[in-house]
PDB file of C-alpha atoms and ligand atoms in Angstrom:
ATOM      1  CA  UNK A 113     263.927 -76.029 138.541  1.00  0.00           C
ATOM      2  CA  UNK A 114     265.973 -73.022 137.546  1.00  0.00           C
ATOM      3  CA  UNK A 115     267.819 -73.446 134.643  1.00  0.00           C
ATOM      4  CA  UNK A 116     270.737 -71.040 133.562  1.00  0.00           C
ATOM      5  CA  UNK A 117     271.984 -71.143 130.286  1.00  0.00           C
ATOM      6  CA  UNK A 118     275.475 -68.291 128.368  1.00  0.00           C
ATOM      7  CA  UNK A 119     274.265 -67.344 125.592  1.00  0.00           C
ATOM      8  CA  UNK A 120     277.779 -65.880 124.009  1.00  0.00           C
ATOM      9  CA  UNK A 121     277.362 -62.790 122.018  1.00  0.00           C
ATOM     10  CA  UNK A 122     279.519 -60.185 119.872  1.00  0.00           C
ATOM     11  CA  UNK A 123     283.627 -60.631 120.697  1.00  0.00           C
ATOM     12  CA  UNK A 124     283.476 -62.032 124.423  1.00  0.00           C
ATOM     13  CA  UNK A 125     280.474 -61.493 126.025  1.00  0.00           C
ATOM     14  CA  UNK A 126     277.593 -63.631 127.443  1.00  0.00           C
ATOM     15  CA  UNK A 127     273.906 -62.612 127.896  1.00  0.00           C
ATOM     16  CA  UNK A 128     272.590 -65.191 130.712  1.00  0.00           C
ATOM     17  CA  UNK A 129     269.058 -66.852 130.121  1.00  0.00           C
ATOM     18  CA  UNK A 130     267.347 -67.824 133.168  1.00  0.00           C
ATOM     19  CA  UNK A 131     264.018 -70.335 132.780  1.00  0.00           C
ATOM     20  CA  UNK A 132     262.132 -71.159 135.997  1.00  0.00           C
ATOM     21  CA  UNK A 133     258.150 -71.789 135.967  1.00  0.00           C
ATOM     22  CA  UNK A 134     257.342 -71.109 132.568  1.00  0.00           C
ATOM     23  CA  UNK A 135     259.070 -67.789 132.331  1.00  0.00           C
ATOM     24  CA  UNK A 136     262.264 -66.536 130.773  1.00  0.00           C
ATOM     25  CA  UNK A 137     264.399 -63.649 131.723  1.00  0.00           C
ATOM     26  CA  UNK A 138     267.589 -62.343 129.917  1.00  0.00           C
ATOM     27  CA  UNK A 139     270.259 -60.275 131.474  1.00  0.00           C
ATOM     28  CA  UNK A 140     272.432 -57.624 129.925  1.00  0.00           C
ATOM     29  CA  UNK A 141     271.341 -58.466 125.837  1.00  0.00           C
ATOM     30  CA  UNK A 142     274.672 -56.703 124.070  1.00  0.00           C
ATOM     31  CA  UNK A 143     273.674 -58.160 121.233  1.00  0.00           C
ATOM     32  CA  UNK A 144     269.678 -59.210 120.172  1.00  0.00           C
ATOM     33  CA  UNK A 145     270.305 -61.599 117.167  1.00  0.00           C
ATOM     34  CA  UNK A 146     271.767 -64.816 119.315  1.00  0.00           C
ATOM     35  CA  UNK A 147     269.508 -64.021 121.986  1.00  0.00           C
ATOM     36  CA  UNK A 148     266.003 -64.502 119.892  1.00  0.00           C
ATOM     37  CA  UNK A 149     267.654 -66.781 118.230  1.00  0.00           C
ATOM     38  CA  UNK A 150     267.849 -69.106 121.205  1.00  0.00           C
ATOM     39  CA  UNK A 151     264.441 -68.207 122.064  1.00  0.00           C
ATOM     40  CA  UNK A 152     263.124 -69.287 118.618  1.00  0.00           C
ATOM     41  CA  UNK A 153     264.843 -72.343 118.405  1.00  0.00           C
ATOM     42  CA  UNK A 154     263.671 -73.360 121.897  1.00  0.00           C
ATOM     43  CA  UNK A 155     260.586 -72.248 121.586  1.00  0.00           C
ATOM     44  CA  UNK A 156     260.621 -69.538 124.144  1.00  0.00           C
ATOM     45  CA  UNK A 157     258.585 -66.079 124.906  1.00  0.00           C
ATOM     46  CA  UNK A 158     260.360 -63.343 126.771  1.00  0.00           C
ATOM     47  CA  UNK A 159     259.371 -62.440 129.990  1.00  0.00           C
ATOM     48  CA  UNK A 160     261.790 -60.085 131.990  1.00  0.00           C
ATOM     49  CA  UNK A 161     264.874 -58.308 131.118  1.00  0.00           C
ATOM     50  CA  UNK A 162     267.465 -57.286 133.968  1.00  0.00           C
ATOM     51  CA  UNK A 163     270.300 -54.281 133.013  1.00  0.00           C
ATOM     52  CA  UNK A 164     273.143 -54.119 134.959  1.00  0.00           C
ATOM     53  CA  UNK A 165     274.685 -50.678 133.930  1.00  0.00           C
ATOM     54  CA  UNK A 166     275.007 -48.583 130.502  1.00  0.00           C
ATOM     55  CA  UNK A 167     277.840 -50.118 128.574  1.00  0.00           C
ATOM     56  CA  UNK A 168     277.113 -50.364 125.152  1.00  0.00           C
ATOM     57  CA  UNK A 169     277.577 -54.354 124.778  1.00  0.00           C
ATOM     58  CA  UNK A 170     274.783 -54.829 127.481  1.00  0.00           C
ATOM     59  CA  UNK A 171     272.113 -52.416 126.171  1.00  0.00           C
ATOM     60  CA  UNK A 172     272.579 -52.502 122.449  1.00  0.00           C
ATOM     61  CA  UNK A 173     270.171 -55.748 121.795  1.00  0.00           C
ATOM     62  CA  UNK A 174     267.377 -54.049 124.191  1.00  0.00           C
ATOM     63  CA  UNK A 175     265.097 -52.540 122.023  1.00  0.00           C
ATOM     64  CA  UNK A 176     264.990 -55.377 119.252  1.00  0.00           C
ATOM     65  CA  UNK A 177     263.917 -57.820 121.381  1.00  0.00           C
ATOM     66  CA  UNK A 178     261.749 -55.285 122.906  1.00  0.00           C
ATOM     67  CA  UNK A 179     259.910 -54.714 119.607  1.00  0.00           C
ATOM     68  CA  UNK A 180     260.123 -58.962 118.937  1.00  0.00           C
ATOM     69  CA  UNK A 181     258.683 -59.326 123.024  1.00  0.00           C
ATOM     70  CA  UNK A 182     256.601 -55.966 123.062  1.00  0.00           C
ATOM     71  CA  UNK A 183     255.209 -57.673 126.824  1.00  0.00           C
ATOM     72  CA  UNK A 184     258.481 -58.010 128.252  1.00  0.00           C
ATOM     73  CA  UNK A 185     259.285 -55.911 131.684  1.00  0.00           C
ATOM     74  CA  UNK A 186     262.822 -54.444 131.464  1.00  0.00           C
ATOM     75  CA  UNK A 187     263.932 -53.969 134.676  1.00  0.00           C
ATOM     76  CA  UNK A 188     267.486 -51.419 134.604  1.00  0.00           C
ATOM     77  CA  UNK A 189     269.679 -49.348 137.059  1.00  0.00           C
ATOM     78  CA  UNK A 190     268.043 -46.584 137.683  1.00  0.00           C
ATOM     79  CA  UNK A 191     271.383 -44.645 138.166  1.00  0.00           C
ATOM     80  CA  UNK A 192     271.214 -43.812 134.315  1.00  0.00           C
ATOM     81  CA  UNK A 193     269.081 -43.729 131.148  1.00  0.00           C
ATOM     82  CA  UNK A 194     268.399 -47.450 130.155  1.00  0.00           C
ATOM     83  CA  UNK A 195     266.653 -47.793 126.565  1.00  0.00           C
ATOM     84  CA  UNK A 196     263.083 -49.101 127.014  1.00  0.00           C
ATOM     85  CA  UNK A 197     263.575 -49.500 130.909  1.00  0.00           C
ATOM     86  CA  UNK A 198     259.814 -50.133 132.733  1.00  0.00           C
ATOM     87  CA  UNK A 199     261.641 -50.350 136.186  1.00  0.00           C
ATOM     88  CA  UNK A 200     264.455 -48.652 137.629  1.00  0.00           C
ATOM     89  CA  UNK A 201     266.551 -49.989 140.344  1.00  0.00           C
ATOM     90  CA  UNK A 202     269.377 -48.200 142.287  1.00  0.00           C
ATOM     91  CA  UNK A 203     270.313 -51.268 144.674  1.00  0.00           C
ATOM     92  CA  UNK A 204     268.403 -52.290 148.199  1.00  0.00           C
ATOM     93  CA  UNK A 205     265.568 -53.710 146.345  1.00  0.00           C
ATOM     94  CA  UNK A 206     264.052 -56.443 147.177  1.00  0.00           C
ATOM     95  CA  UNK A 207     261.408 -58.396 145.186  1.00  0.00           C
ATOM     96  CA  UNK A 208     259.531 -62.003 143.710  1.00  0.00           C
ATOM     97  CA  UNK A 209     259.941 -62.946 140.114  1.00  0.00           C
ATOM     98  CA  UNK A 210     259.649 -66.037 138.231  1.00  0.00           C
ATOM     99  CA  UNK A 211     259.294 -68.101 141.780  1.00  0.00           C
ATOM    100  CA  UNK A 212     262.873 -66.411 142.731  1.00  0.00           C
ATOM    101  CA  UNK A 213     263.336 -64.267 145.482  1.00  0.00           C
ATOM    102  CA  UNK A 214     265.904 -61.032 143.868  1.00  0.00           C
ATOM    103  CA  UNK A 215     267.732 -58.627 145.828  1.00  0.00           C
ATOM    104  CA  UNK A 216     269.371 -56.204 144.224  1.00  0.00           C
ATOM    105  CA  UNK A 217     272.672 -54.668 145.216  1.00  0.00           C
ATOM    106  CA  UNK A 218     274.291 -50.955 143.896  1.00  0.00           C
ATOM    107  CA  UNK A 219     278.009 -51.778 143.005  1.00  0.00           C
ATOM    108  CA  UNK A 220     279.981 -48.776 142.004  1.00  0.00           C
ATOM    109  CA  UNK A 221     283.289 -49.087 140.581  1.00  0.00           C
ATOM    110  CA  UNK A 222     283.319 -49.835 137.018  1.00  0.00           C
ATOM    111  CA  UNK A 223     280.695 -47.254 136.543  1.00  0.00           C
ATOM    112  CA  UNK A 224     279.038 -45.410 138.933  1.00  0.00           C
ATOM    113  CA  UNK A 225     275.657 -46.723 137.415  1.00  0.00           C
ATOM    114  CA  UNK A 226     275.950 -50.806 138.548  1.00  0.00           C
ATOM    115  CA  UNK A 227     273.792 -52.591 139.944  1.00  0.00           C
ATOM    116  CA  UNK A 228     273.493 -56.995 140.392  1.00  0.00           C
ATOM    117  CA  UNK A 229     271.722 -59.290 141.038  1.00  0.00           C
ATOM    118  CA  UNK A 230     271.201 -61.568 143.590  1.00  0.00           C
ATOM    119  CA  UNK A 231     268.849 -65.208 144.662  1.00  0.00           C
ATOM    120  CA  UNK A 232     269.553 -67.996 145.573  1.00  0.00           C
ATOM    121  CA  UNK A 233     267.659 -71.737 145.154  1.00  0.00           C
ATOM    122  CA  UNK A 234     267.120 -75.083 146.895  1.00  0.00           C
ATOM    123  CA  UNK A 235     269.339 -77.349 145.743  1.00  0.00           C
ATOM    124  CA  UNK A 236     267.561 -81.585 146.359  1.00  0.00           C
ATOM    125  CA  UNK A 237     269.858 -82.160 148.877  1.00  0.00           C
ATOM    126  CA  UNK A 238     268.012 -79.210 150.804  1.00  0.00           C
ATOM    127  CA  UNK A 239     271.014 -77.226 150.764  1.00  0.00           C
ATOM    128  CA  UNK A 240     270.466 -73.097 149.673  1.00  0.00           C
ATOM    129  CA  UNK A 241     273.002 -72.240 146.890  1.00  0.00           C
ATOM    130  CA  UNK A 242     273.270 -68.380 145.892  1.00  0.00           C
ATOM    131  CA  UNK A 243     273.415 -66.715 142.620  1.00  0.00           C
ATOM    132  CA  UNK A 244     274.402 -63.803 141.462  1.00  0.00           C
ATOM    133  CA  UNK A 245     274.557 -61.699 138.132  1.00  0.00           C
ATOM    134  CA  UNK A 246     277.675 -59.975 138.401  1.00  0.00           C
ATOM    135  CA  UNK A 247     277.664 -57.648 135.221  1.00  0.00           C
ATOM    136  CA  UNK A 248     280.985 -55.909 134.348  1.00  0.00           C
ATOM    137  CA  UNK A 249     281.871 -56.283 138.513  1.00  0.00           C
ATOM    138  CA  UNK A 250     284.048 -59.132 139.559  1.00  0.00           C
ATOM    139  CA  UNK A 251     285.054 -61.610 136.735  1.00  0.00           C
ATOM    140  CA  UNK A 252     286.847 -65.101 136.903  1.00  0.00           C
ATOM    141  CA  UNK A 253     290.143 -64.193 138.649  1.00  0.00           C
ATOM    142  CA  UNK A 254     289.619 -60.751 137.979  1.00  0.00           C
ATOM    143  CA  UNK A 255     287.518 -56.939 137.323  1.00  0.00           C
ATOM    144  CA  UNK A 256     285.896 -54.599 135.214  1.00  0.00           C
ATOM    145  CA  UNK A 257     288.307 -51.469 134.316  1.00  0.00           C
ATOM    146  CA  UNK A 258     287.430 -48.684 136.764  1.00  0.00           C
ATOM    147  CA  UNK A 259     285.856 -46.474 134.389  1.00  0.00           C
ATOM    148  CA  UNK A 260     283.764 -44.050 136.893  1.00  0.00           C
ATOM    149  CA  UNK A 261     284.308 -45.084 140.461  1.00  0.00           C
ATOM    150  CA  UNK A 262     286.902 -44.884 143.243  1.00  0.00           C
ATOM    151  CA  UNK A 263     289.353 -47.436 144.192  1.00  0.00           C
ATOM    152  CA  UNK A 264     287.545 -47.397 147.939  1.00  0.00           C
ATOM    153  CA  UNK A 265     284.068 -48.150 145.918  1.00  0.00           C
ATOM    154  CA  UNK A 266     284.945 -50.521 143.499  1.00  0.00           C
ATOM    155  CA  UNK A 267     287.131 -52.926 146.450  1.00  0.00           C
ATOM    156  CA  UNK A 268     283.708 -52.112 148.785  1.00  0.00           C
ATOM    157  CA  UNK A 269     281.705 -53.678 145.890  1.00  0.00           C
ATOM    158  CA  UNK A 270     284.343 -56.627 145.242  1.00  0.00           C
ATOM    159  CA  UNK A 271     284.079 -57.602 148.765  1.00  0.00           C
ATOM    160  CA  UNK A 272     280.166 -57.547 149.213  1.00  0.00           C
ATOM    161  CA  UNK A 273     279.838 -60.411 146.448  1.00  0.00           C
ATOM    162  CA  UNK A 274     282.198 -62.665 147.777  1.00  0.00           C
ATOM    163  CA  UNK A 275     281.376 -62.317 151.228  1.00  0.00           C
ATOM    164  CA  UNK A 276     278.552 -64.250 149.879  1.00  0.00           C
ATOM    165  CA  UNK A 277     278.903 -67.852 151.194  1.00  0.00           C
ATOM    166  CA  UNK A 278     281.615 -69.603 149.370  1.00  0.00           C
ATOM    167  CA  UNK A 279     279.789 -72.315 147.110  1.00  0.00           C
ATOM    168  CA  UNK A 280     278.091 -68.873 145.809  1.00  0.00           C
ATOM    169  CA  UNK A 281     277.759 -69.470 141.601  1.00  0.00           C
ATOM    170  CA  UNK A 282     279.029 -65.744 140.052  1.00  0.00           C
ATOM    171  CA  UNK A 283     277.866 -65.250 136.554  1.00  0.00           C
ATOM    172  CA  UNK A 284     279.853 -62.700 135.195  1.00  0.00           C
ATOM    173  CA  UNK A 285     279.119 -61.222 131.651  1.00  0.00           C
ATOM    174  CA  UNK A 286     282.726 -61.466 129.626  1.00  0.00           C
ATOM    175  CA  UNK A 287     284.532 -64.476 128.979  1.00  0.00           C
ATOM    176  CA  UNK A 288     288.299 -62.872 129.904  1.00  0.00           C
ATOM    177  CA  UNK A 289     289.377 -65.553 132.084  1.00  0.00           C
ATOM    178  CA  UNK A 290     292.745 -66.664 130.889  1.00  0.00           C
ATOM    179  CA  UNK A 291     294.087 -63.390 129.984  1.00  0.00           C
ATOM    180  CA  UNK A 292     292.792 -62.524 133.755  1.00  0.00           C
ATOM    181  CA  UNK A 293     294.788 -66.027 135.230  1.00  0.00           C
ATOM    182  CA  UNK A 294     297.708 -64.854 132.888  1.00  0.00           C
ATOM    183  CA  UNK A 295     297.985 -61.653 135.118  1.00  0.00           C
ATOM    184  CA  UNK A 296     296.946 -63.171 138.410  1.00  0.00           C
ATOM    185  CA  UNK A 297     300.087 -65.347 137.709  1.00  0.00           C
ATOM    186  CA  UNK A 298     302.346 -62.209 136.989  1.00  0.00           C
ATOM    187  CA  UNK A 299     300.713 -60.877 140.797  1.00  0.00           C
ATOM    188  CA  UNK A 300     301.010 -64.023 142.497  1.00  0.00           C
ATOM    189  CA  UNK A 301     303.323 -66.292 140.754  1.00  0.00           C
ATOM    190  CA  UNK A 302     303.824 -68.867 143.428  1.00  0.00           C
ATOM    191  CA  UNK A 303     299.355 -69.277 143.730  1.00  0.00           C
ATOM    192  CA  UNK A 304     299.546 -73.021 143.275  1.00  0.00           C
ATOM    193  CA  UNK A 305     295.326 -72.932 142.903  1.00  0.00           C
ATOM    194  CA  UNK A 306     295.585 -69.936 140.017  1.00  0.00           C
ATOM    195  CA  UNK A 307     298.003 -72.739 138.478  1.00  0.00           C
ATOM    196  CA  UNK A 308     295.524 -75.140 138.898  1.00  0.00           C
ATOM    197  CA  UNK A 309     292.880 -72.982 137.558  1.00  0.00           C
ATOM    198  CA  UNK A 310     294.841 -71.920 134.795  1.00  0.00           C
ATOM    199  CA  UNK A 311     295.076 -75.494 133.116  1.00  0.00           C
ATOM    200  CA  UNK A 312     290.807 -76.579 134.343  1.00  0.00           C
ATOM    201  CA  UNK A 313     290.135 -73.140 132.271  1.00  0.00           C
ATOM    202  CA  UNK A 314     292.438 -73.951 129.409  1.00  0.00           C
ATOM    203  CA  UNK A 315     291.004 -77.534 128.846  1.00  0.00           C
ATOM    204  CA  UNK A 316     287.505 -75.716 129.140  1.00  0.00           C
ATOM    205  CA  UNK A 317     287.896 -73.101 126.329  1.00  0.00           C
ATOM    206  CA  UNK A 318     290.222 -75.974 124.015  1.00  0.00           C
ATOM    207  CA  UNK A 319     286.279 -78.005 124.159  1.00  0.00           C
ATOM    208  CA  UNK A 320     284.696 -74.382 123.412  1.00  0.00           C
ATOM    209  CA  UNK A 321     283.200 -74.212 126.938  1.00  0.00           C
ATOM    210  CA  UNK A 322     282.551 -71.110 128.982  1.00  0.00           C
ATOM    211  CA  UNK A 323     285.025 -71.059 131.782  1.00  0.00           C
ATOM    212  CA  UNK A 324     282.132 -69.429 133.859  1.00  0.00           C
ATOM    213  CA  UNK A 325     279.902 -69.473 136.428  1.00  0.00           C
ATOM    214  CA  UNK A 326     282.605 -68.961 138.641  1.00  0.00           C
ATOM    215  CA  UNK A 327     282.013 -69.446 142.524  1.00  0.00           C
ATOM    216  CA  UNK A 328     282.895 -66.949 145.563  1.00  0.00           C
ATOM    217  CA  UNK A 329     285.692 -69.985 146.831  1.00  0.00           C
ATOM    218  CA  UNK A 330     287.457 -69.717 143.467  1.00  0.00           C
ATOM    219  CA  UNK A 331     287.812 -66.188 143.217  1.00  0.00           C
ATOM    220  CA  UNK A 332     289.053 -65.828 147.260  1.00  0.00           C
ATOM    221  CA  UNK A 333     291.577 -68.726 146.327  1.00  0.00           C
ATOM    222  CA  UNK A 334     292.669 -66.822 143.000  1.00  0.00           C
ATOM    223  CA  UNK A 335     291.703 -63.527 142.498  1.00  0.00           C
ATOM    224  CA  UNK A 336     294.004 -61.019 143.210  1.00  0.00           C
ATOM    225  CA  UNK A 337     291.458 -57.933 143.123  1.00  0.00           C
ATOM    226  CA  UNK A 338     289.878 -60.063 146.250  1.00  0.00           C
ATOM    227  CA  UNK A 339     292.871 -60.832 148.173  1.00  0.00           C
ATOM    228  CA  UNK A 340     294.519 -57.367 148.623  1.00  0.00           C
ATOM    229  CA  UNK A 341     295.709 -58.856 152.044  1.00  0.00           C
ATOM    230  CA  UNK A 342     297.776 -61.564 150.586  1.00  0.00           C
ATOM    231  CA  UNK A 343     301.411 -61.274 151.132  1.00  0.00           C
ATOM    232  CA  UNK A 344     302.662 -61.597 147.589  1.00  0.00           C
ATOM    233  CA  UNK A 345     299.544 -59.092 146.464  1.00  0.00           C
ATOM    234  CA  UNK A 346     300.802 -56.634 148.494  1.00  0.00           C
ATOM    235  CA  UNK A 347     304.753 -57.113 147.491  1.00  0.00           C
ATOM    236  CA  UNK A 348     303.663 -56.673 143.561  1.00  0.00           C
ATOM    237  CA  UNK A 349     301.888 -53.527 144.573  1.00  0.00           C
ATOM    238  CA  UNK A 350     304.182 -52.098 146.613  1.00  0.00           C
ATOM    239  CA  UNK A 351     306.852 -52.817 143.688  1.00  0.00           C
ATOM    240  CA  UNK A 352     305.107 -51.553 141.154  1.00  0.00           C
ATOM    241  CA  UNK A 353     304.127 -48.205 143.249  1.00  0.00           C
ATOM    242  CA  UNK A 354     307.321 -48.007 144.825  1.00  0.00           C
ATOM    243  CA  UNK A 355     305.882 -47.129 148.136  1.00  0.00           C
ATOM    244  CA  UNK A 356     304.541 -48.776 151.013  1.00  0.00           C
ATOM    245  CA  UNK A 357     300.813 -49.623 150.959  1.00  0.00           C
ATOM    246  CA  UNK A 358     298.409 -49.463 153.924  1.00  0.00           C
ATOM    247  CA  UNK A 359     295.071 -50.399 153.184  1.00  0.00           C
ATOM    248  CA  UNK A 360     294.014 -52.954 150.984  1.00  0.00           C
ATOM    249  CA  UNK A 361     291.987 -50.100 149.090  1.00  0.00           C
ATOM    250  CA  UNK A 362     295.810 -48.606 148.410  1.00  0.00           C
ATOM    251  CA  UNK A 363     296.808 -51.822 147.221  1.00  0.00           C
ATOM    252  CA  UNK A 364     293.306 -52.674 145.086  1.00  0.00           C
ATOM    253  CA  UNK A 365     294.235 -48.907 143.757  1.00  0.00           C
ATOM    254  CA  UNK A 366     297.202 -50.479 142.568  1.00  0.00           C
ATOM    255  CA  UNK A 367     296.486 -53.683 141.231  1.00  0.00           C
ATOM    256  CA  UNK A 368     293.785 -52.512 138.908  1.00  0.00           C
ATOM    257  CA  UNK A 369     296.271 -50.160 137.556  1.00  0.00           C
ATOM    258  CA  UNK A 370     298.964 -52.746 136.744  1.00  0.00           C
ATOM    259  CA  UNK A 371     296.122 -54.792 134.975  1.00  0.00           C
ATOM    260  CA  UNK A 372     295.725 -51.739 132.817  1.00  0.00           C
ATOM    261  CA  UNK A 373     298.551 -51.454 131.708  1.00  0.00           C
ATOM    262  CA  UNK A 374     299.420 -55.195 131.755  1.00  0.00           C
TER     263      UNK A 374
HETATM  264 ZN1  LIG B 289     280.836 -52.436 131.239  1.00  0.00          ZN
END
């Protein structure tokens, strides 16, 4: 059975271990100390690596654990240099690993460069549930910063994940989820389920547990980067623009820069 496991790393970030059928696979190692540290203490090898773009806190612990796992297969975007990559992706991919079926999706928007990562399992009750490794895309109730792409392709990238069906587990790589509730609030302060979420999250990180996986139903209940069609989404936007917003690219456009400045 797959078996998913945070591993938190430097401020806020969390490098996700994935064991299925003897193998292990790491995604996104920022940091390579807690990461072979988990391995040693549960007496793991390293099998695969996955990169989801360039940013320094998802590359840095690469080529340690490269030189600890010197058989390891590091597969990275392909969109831009990856240290010690063996196999580049740029999205459309489709392959078998570790008894998993991946696809694997470009998602420009924070940078140009992302890619994720999608499969999905058998759950006992027969049921398929989806998975997928989000990177520095869509977060709990919110986004990366738009460092490199357009408004059009970051909200085309937002709404390929969660049109994903909506039990779909999201496992996104920072833990920013209150300070991205606290702003969802400010956007839509009358979202009775982002009030909801707000105090399940708060009770979560008071017991020191990761707010995340999130799942494709939260974030279309809560996330305001996701629901550029909701009434009080577009109001904030078109207040805080001062004009009047057609698309829901316009008002994505928006958003993301009120959350920058937030
Ligand atoms: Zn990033």
């Amino acid at each position: 059975m797959l078996k998913i496991t945070p591993i938190p790393i430097l401020q806020d970030n969390y490098v996700w271990l994935l064991e299925n059928q003897g193998q292990t696979l790491v995604i996104d190692p920022g940091e390579a100390e807690p990461v072979m540290a988990y391995l040693k203490q549960h007496n793991l090898s390293l099998d695969f690596m996955f990169i989801t773009h360039k940013h320094w806190d998802h590359v840095t612990g690469i080529a340690a654990i490269k030189a600890a796992y010197p058989d390891c297969i590091i597969y990275g975007t392909g969109h831009h240099e990856i240290p010690c990559r063996d196999i580049a992706l740029i999205g459309g991919e489709a392959f078998d690993l570790m008894g998993l079926s991946w696809r694997v999706w470009h998602t420009p928007g924070h940078t140009l460069d992302h890619i994720v990562f999608h499969t999905h399992t058998q759950e006992d009750n027969g049921i398929k549930q989806d998975h997928i490794f989000s990177g520095d895309n869509i977060f709990a109730c919110g986004c990366g910063r738009m460092f490199e792409g357009t408004a059009e392709q970051f909200h085309a990238s937002l709404h390929s994940i969660v049109s994903l069906p909506p039990s779909t587990k999201i496992y996104c790589t920072h833990e920013y989820t209150l300070a991205n509730i606290h702003f969802a609030l400010h956007v839509e302060p009358n979202n009775t389920y982002t009030l909801h979420r707000q105090d399940v999250s708060s009770q979560q990180r008071e017991a020191g547990l990761p707010t995340v996986p999130t799942t494709v139903a939260d974030e279309l209940k809560s996330n305001p980067f996701v629901r550029c069609n909701a009434p009080d989404v577009i109001r904030a936007a078109e207040h805080f623009s001062g004009k009047v917003l057609g698309k829901p690219e316009e008002v994505f456009a928006v958003i993301r820069q009120m959350k920058d400045t937030f």
